[in-house]
Coordinates of C-alpha atoms in Angstrom, one line a residue:
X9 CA -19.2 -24.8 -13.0
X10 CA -20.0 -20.9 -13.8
X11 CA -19.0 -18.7 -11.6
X12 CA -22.4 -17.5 -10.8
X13 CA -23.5 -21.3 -9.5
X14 CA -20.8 -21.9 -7.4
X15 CA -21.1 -18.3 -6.0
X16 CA -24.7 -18.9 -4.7
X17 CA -23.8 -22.5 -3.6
X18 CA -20.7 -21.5 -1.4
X19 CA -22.5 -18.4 0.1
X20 CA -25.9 -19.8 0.8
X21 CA -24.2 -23.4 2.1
X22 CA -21.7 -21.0 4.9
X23 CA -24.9 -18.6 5.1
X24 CA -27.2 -21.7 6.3
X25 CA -24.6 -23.3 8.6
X26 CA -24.3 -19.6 10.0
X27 CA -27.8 -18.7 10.8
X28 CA -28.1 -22.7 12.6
X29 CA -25.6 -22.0 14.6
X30 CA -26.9 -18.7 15.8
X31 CA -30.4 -19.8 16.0
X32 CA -29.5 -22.9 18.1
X33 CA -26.7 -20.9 20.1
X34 CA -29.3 -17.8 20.4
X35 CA -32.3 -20.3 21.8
X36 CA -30.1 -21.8 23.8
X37 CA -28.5 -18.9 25.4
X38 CA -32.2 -17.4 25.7
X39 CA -33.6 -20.6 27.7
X40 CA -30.9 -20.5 30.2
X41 CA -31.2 -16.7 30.4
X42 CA -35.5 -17.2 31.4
X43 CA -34.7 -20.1 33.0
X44 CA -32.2 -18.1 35.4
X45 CA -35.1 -15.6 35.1
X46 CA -37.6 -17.6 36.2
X47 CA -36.1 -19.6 39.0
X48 CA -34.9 -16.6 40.7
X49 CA -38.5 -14.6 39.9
X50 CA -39.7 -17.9 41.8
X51 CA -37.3 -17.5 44.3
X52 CA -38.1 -14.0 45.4
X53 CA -42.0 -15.0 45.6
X54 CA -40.8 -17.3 48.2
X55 CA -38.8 -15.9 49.9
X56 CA -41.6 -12.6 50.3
X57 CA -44.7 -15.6 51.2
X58 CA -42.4 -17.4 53.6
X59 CA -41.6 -13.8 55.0
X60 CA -44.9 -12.8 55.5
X61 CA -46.0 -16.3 57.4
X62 CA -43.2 -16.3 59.4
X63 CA -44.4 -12.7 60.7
X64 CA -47.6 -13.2 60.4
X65 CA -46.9 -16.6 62.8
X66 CA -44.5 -14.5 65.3
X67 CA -47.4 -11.5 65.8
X68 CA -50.4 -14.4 66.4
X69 CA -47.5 -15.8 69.2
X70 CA -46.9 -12.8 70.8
X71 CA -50.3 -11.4 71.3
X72 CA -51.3 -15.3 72.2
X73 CA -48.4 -15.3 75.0
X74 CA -49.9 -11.6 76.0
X75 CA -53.3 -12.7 76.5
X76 CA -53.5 -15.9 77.2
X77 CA -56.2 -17.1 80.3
X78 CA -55.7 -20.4 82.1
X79 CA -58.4 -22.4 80.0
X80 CA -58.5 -24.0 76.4
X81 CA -60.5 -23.7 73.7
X82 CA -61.6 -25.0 70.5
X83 CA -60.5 -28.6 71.7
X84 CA -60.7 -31.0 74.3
X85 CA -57.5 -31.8 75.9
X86 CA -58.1 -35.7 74.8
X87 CA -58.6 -34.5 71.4
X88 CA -55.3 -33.6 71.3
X89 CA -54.2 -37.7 71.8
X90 CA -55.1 -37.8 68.4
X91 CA -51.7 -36.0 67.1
X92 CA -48.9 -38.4 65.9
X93 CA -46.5 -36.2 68.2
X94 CA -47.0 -35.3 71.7
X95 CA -47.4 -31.7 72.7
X96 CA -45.0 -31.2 75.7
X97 CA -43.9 -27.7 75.6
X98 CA -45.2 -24.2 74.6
X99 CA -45.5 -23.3 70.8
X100 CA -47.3 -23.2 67.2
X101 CA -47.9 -26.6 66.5
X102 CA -49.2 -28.3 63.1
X103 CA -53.2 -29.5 64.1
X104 CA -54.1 -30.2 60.6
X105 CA -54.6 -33.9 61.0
X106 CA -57.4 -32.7 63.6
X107 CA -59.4 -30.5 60.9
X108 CA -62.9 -31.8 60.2
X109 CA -62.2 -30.4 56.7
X110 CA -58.6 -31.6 55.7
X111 CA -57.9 -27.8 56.0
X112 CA -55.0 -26.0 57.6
X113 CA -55.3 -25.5 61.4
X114 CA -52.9 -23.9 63.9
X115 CA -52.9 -24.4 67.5
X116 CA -50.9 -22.1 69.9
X117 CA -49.9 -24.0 72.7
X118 CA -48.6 -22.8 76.6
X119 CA -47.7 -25.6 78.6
X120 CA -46.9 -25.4 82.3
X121 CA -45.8 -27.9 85.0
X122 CA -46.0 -30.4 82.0
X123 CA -50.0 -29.6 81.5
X124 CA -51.5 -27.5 79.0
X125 CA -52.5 -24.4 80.7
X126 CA -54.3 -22.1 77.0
X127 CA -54.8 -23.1 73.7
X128 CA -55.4 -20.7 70.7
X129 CA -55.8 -22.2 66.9
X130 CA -55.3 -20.5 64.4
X131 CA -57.6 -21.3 60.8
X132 CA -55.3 -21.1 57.5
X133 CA -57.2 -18.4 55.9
X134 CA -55.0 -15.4 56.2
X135 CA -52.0 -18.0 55.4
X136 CA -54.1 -19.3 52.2
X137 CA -54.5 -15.9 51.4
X138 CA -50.7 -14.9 51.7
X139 CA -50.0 -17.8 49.3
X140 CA -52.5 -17.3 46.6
X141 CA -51.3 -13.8 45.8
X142 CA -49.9 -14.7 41.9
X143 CA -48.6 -11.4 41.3
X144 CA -45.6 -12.3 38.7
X145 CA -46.2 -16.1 38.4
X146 CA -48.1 -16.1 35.4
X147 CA -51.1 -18.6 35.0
X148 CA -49.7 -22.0 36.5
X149 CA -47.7 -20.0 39.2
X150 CA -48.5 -21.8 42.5
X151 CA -47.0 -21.6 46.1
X152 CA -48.1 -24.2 48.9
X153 CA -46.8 -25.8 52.1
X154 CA -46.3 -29.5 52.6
X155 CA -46.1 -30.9 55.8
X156 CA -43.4 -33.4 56.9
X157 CA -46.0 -36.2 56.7
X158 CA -45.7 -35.6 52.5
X159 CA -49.6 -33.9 52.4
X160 CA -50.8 -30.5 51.6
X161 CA -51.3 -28.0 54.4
X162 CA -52.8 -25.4 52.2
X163 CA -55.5 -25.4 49.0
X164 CA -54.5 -26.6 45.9
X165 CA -54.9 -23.7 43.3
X166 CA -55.3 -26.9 40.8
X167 CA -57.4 -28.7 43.1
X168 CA -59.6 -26.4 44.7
X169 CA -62.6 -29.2 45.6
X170 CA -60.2 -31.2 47.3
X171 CA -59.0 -31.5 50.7
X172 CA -55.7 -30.3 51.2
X173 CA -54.7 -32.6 53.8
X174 CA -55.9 -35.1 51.6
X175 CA -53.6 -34.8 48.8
X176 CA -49.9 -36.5 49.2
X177 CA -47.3 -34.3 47.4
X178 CA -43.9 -36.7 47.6
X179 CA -42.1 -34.9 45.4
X180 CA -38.2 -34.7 44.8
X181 CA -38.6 -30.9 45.7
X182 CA -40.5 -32.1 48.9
X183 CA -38.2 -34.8 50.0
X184 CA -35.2 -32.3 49.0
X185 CA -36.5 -29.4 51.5
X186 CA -36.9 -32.0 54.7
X187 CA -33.2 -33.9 53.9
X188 CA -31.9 -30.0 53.2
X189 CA -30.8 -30.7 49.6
X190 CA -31.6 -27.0 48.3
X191 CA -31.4 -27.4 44.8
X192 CA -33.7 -25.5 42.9
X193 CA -34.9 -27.0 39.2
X194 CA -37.1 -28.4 37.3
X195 CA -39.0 -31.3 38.8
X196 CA -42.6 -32.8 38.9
X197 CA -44.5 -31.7 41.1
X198 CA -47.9 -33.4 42.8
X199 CA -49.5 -33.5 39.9
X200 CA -47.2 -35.5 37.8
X201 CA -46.7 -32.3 35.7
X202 CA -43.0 -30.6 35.2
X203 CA -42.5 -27.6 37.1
X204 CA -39.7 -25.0 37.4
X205 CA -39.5 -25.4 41.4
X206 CA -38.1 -23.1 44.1
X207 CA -38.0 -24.5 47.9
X208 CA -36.7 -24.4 51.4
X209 CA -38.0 -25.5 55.0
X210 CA -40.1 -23.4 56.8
X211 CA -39.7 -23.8 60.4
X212 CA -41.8 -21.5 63.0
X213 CA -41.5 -23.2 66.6
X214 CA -43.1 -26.6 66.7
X215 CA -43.9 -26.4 62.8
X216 CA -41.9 -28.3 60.3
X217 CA -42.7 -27.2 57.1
X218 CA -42.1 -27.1 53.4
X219 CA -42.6 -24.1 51.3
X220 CA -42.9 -24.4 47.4
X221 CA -43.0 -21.8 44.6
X222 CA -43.5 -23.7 41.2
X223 CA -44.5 -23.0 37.5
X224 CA -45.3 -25.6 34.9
X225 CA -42.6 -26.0 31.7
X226 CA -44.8 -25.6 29.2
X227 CA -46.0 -22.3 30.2
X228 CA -42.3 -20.8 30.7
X229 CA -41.2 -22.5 27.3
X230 CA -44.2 -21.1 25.2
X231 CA -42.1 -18.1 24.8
X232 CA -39.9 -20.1 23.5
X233 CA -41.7 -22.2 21.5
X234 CA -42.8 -19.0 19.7
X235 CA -38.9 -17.6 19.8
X236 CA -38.5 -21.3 18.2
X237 CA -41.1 -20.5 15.5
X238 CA -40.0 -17.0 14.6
X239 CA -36.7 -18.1 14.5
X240 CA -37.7 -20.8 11.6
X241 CA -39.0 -18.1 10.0
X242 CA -36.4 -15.7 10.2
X243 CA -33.5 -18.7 9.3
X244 CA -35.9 -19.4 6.4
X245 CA -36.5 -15.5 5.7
X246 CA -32.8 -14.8 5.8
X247 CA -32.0 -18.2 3.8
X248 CA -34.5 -16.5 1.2
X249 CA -33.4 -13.3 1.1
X250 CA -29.8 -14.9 1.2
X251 CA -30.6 -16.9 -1.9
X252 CA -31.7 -13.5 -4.2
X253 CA -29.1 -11.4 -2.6
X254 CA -26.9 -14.1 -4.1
X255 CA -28.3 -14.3 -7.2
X256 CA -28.2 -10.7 -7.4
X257 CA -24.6 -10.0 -6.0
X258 CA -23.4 -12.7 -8.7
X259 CA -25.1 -11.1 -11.5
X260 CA -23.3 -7.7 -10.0
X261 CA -20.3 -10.0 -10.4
X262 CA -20.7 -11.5 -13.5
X263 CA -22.7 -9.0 -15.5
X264 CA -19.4 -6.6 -15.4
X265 CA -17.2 -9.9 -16.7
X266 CA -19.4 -10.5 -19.5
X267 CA -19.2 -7.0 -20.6
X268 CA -15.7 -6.8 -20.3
X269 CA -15.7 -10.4 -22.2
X270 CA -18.3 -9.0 -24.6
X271 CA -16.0 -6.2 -25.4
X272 CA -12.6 -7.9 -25.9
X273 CA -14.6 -10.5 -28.4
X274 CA -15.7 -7.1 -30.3
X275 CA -12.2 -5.2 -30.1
X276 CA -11.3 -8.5 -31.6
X277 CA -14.2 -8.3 -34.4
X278 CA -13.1 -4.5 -34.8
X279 CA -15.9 -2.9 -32.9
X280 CA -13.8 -0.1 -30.3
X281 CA -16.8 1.1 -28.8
X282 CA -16.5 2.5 -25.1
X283 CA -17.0 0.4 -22.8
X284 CA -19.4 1.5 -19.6
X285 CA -17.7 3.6 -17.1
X286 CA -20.6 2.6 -14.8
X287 CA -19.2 1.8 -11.2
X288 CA -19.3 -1.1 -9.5
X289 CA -18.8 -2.2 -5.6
X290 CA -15.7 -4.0 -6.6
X291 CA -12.4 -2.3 -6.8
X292 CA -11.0 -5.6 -8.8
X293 CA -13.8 -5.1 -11.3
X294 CA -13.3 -1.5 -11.5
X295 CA -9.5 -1.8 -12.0
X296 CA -10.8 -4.4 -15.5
X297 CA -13.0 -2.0 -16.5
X298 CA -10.7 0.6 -15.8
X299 CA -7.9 -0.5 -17.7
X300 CA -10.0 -2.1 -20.6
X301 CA -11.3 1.4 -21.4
X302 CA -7.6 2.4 -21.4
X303 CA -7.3 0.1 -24.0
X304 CA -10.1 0.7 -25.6
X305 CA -9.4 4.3 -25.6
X306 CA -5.4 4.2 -26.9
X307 CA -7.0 1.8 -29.9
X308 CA -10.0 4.2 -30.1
X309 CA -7.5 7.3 -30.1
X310 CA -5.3 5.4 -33.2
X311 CA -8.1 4.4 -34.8
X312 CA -9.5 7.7 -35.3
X313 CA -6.1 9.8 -35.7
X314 CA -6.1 7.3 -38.5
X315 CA -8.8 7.7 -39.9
X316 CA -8.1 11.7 -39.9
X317 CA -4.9 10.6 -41.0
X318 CA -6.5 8.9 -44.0
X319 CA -8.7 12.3 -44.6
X320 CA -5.8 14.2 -44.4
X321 CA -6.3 15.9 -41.4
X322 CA -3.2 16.5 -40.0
X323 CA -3.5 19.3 -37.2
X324 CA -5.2 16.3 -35.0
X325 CA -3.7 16.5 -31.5
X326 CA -2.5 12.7 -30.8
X327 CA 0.3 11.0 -28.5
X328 CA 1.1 7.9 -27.8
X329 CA 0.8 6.1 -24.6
X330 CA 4.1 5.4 -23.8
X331 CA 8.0 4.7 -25.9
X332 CA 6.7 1.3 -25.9
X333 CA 3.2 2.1 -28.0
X334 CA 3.9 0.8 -31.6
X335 CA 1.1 1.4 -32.9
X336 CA 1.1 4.8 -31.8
X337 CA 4.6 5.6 -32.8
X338 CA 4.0 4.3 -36.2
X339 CA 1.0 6.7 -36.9
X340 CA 3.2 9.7 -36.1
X341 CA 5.9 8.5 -38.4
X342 CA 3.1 8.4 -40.9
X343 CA 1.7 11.0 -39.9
X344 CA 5.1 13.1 -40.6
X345 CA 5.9 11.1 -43.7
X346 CA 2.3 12.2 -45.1
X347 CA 2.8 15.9 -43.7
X348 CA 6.4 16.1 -45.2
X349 CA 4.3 14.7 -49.2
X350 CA 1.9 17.1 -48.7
X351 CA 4.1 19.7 -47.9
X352 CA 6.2 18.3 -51.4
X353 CA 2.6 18.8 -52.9
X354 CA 1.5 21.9 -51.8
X355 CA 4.8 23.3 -52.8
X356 CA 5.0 21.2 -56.2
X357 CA 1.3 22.7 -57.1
X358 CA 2.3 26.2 -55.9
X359 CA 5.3 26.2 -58.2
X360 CA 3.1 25.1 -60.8
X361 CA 0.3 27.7 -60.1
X362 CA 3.3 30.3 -59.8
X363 CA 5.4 29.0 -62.9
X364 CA 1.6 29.0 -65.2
X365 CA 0.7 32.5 -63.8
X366 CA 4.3 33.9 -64.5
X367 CA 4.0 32.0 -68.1
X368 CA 0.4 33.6 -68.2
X369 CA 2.0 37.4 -67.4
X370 CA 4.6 36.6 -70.0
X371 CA 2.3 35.8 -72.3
X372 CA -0.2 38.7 -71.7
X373 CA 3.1 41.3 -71.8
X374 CA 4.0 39.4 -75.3
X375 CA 0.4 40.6 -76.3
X376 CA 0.6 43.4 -74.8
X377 CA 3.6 44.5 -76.7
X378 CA 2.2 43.1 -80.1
X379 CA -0.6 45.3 -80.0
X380 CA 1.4 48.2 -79.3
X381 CA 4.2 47.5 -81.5
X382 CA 1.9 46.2 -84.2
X383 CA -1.9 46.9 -84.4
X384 CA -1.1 50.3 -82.7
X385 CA 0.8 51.8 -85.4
X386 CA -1.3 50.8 -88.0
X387 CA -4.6 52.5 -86.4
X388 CA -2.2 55.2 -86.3
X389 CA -1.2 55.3 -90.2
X390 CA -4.8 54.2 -90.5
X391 CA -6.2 57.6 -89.3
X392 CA -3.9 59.9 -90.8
X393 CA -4.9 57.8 -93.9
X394 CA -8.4 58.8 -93.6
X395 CA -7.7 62.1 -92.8
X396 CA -6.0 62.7 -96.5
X397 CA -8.7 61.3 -98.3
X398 CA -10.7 63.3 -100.1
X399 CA -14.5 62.0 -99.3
X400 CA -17.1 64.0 -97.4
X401 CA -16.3 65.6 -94.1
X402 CA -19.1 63.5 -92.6
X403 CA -18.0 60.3 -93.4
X404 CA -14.4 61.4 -92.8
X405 CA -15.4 62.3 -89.1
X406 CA -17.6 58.9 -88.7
X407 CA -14.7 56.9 -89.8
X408 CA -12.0 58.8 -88.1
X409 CA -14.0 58.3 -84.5
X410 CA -14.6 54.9 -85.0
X411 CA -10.6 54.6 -85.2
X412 CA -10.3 56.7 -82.1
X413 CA -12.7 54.2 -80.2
X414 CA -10.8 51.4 -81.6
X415 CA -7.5 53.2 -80.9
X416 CA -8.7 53.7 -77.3
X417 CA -10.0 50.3 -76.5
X418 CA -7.0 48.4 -78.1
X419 CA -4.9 50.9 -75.3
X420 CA -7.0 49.6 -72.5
X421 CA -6.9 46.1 -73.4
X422 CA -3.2 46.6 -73.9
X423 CA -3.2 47.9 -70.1
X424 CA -5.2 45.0 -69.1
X425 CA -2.7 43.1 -70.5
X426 CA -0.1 44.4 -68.8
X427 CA 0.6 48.3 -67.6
X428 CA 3.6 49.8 -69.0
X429 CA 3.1 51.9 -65.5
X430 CA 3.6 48.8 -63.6
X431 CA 7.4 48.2 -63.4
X432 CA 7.8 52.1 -64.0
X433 CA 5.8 53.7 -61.5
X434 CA 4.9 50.9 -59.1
X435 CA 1.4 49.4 -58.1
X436 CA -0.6 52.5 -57.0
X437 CA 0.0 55.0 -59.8
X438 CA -0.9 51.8 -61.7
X439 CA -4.4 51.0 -60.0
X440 CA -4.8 54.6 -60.0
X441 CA -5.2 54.6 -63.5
X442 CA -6.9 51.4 -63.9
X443 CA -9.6 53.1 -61.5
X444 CA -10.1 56.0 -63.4
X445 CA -10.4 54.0 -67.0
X446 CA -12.9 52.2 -65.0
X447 CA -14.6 55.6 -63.8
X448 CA -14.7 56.9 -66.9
X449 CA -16.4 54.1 -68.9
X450 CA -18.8 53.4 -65.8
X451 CA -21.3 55.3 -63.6
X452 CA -19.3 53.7 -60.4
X453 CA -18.2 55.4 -57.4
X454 CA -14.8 54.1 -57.5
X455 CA -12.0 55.4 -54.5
X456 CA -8.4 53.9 -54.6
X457 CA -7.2 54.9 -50.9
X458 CA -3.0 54.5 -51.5
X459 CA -1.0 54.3 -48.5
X460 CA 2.4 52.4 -50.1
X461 CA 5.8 53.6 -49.7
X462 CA 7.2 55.6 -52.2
X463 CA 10.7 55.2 -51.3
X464 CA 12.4 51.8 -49.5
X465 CA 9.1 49.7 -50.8
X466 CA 9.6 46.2 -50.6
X467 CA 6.5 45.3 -52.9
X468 CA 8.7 43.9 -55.9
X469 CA 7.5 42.7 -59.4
X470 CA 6.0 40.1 -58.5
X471 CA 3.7 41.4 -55.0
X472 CA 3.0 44.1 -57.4
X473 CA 1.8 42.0 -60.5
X474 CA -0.2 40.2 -58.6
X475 CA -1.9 43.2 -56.2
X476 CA -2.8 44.5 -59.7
X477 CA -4.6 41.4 -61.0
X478 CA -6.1 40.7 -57.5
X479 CA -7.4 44.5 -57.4
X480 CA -8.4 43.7 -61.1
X481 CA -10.5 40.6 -60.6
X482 CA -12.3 42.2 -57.4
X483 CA -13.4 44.9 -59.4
X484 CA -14.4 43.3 -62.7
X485 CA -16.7 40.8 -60.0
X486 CA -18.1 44.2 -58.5
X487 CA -19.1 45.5 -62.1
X488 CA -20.1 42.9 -63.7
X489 CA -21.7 40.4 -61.4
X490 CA -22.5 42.4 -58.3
X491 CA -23.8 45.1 -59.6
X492 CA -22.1 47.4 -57.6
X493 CA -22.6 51.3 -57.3
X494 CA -20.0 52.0 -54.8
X495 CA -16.6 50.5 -54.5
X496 CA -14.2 51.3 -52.1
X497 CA -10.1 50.4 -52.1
X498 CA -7.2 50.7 -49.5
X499 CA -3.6 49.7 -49.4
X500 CA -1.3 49.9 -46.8
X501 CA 1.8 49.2 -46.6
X502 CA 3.5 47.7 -42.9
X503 CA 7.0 46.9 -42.2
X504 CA 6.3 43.2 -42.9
X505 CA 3.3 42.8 -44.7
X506 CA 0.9 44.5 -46.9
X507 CA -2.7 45.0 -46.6
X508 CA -5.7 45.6 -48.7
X509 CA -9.0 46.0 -48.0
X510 CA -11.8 46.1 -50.4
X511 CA -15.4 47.4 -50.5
X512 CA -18.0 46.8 -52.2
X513 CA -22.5 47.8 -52.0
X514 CA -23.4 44.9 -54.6
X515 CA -25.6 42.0 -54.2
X516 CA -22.9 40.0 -52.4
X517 CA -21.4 36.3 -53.7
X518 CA -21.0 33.2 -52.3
X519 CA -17.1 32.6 -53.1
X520 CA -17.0 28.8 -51.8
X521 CA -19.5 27.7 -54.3
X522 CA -17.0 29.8 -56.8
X523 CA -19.9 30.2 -59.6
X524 CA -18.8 33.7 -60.8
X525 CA -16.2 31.7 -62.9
X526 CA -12.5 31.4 -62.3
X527 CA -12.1 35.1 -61.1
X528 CA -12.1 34.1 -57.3
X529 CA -10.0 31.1 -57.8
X530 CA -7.4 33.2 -59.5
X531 CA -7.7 35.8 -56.7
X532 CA -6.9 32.6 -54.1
X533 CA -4.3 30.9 -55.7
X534 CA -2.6 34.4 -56.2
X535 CA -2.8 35.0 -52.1
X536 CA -1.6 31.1 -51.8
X537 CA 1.2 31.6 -53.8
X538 CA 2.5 34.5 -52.0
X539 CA 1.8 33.0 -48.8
X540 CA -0.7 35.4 -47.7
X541 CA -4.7 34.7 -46.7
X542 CA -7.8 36.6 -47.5
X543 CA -11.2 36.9 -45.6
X544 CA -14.3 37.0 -47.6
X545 CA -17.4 38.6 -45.8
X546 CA -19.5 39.1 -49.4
X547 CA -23.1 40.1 -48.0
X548 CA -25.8 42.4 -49.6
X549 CA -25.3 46.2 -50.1
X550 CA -22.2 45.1 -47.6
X551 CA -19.5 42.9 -49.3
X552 CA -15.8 43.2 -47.6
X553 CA -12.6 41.1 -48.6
X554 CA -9.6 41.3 -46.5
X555 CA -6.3 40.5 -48.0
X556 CA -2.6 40.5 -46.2
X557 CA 0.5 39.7 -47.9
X558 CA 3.4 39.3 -46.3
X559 CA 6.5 41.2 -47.6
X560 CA 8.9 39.0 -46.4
X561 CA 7.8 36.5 -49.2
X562 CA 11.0 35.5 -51.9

């Protein structure tokens, strides 16, 4: 069974046996609670009604004993024979069964010397009044008196046509109030119709009396019946609402699970994507997440370090998790084994790049030397040939300059080659020169600014070599490819390091793309090999390389 199915089964099944408890415990509790309401509502209302007769009886007897004249009234003496009790002493009796109407009559009664001396009766109107006043009985509220002979002394609110006295009302309430069972409840009444019932005897002199407060069931229990309704539809609402809550809650449960699950099947196919950091309500859930993004993150970590790695990229910042991460630990080792090659490589190809530039120096100071030693001599012997021939002063002079120019330019290719003023007078007095064959032959604005130690220099033959053919290269770019009318050199010398910076107005280069030829390359490898970096900012009218070297460099 999936998780999800037994999740809505479980909760709905305890949610439903829930809400029928409640509801059945919560109706319950809610009958007896109107119930109690009701009966002692009841019981109040007769208590007030019986109150008010009992006064209302007690003032009629008092002004009847104040007042009274020695004759009767209303009645013949011999109608009074037609009671079924004899009237032998003063007081209210009960002369209902005497009404021509079947409607409540009182007689107030003084008897003397065993004779009645004044009689007063009383109709029941002000009585019938006192006990159809329904304030807070609802609409089948009904309070009436029943007389010991089990018939009605006052209207029936149901049976308003009818003679009271003609109606029998033997209830359980009734026969409860005359045998003094007080036991208030739910009975029938006289109409053969359940009633919430509230009694007790009311007894006023000769009267014997019982006193009834009632309303019917159904009218008490419609509020229920509608609580009963509402409550079937708020079970059934809840149950509902329970149901989608459900499915919803195990889709928050299980949509998190089937990520996770989707992610480990695709760590396990290679794919390290992150997985959601998107909260949940459960910590549980969280904690999987939480830790399966660890993981996903260490692997995610290694897998890019080694793909850097593989690109040889080796300032990446990576650790491993812990001592115990192997895979981790193994990319650093690798890491250090590839860092320790490249270093083997970088210094292999810099020994080569120094060893080819050294065979290259050697090689120009070999030509250097040859045309000196060789083609130099003869131009000499050459022009002091031509100036003992014995040909026309013209031609002599043509012929005698073109040997000069050719005696000059084999000089400065000899210095190109290598400066005899190199190892004898050091880099600046070389460049010096260099600058002002180069002023001489061009229209440039050339400025050597030298700021190099004369004395305790530590620029040996080798800084100095290759300053010249750095300061050489920039300059040959500037004249030849740049265009340049203005060009500006300084070199100071530190206690560590050297320095050189170069200016030129030219149309700028692009040195990455290196299309000038291999001028700029030379100039790099030449920085490289002496451990030194250089700054190219080549823009229009504005071109600036920054070189330092250090001087601690064997």
């Amino acid at each position: 069974m999936h998780i999800k199915t037994w999740f809505i089964i479980t909760i709905n099944s305890l949610l439903l046996v829930v809400v029928i408890s409640l509801s059945t415990s919560f109706y319950h509790l809610f009958e007896d609670i109107i119930e109690e309401r009701i009966l002692s509502q009841l019981s109040s209302i007769e208590r007030l009604k019986r109150r008010q007769i009992e006064e209302y009886l007690h003032s009629e007897w008092f002004h009847f004993m104040e007042n009274t004249e020695d004759s009767t009234n209303e009645f013949n003496l011999k109608d009074l024979s037609r009671l079924p009790f004899v009237i032998d002493r003063s007081g209210i009796y009960d002369l209902t069964p005497l009404s021509n109407n079947g409607n409540l009559l009182i007689g107030l009664v003084k008897v003397q010397n065993d004779s009645i001396t004044s009689l007063k009766t009383l109709s029941g109107k002000y009585i019938q009044q006192i006990l159809l006043e329904r304030t807070g009985m609802g609409e089948t509220g009904e309070t009436y008196l029943v007389g010991q002979d089990y018939r009605l002394r006052s209207i029936s609110r149901f049976y308003k046509t009818q003679a009271p006295f003609s109606i029998i009302a033997k209830t359980k309430s009734v026969l409860n109030t005359f045998n003094q069972i007080l036991k208030q409840g739910i009975y029938k009444d006289y109409r053969g119709v359940w009633v919430y019932s509230v009694y007790e005897p009311l007894k006023v002199s000769n009267l014997h009396w019982a006193i009834l407060t009632e309303m019917d069931v159904t009218e008490v229990i419609l509020p229920l019946q509608r609580m009963k309704t509402k409550l079937l539809y708020i079970a059934s609402g809840i149950l509902i609402v329970a149901l989608i809550c459900g499915i919803l809650f195990s889709q928050l449960v299980t949509r998190p699970l089937k990520n996770v699950t989707h992610r480990l099947l695709g760590m396990t196919k290679g794919n390290y994507e992150a997985c959601t950091n998107k909260k949940t309500a459960f910590t549980e859930i969280n904690d999987i997440c939480k830790a399966l993004n660890s993981l996903n993150k260490s692997l995610s970590g290694a897998i890019d370090f080694s793909h850097e790695i593989g690109e040889m990229k080796f300032d990446s910042d990576y650790s491993p998790q812990t001592e115990e991460d192997v895979l981790g630990n193994s990319l650093i080792k690798m890491k250090d084994k590839l860092i320790e090659y490249q270093q083997k490589l970088t210094q292999a190809n810099t020994t080569k790049k120094r060893i080819l530039i050294e065979g290259q120096e050697t090689e120009r100071k070999r030509l250097a030397q040859e045309l000196h030693d060789g083609i130099g001599p003869l131009l000499t012997s050459l022009r002091f040939f031509v100036e003992n021939m014995t040909i026309s002063l013209d031609e002599k002079e043509k012929m005698k300059l073109l040997i000069d120019n050719t005696i000059a330019e084999t000089r400065r290719m000899t210095y190109a080659l290598m400066p005899p003023s190199l190892v004898d007078f050091g880099v600046g007095e070389t460049l010096k020169t260099f600058v002002n064959l180069i002023r001489t032959s061009t229209n440039i604005n050339i400025k050597l600014d030298d700021n190099l130690l004369k004395e305790q220099t530590k620029i040996n033959d080798h800084i100095a070599i290759s300053i010249f053919r750095i300061s050489q290269e920039l300059i040959n770019n500037s004249v030849k490819h740049a265009q340049a009318s203005k060009i500006r050199i300084s070199m100071t010398e530190f206690e560590d390091h050297l320095s050189i910076f170069y200016f030129d107005d030219g149309s700028g280069y692009n040195e990455t793309a290196a299309t000038i030829g291999a001028g700029i390359i030379n100039i790099k490898e030449r920085v490289e090999i002496l451990n030194g970096f250089i700054i190219f900012d080549c823009k229009p009218k504005n071109s600036v390389v920054e070189i330092e070297i250090p001087l601690s460099h064997g």
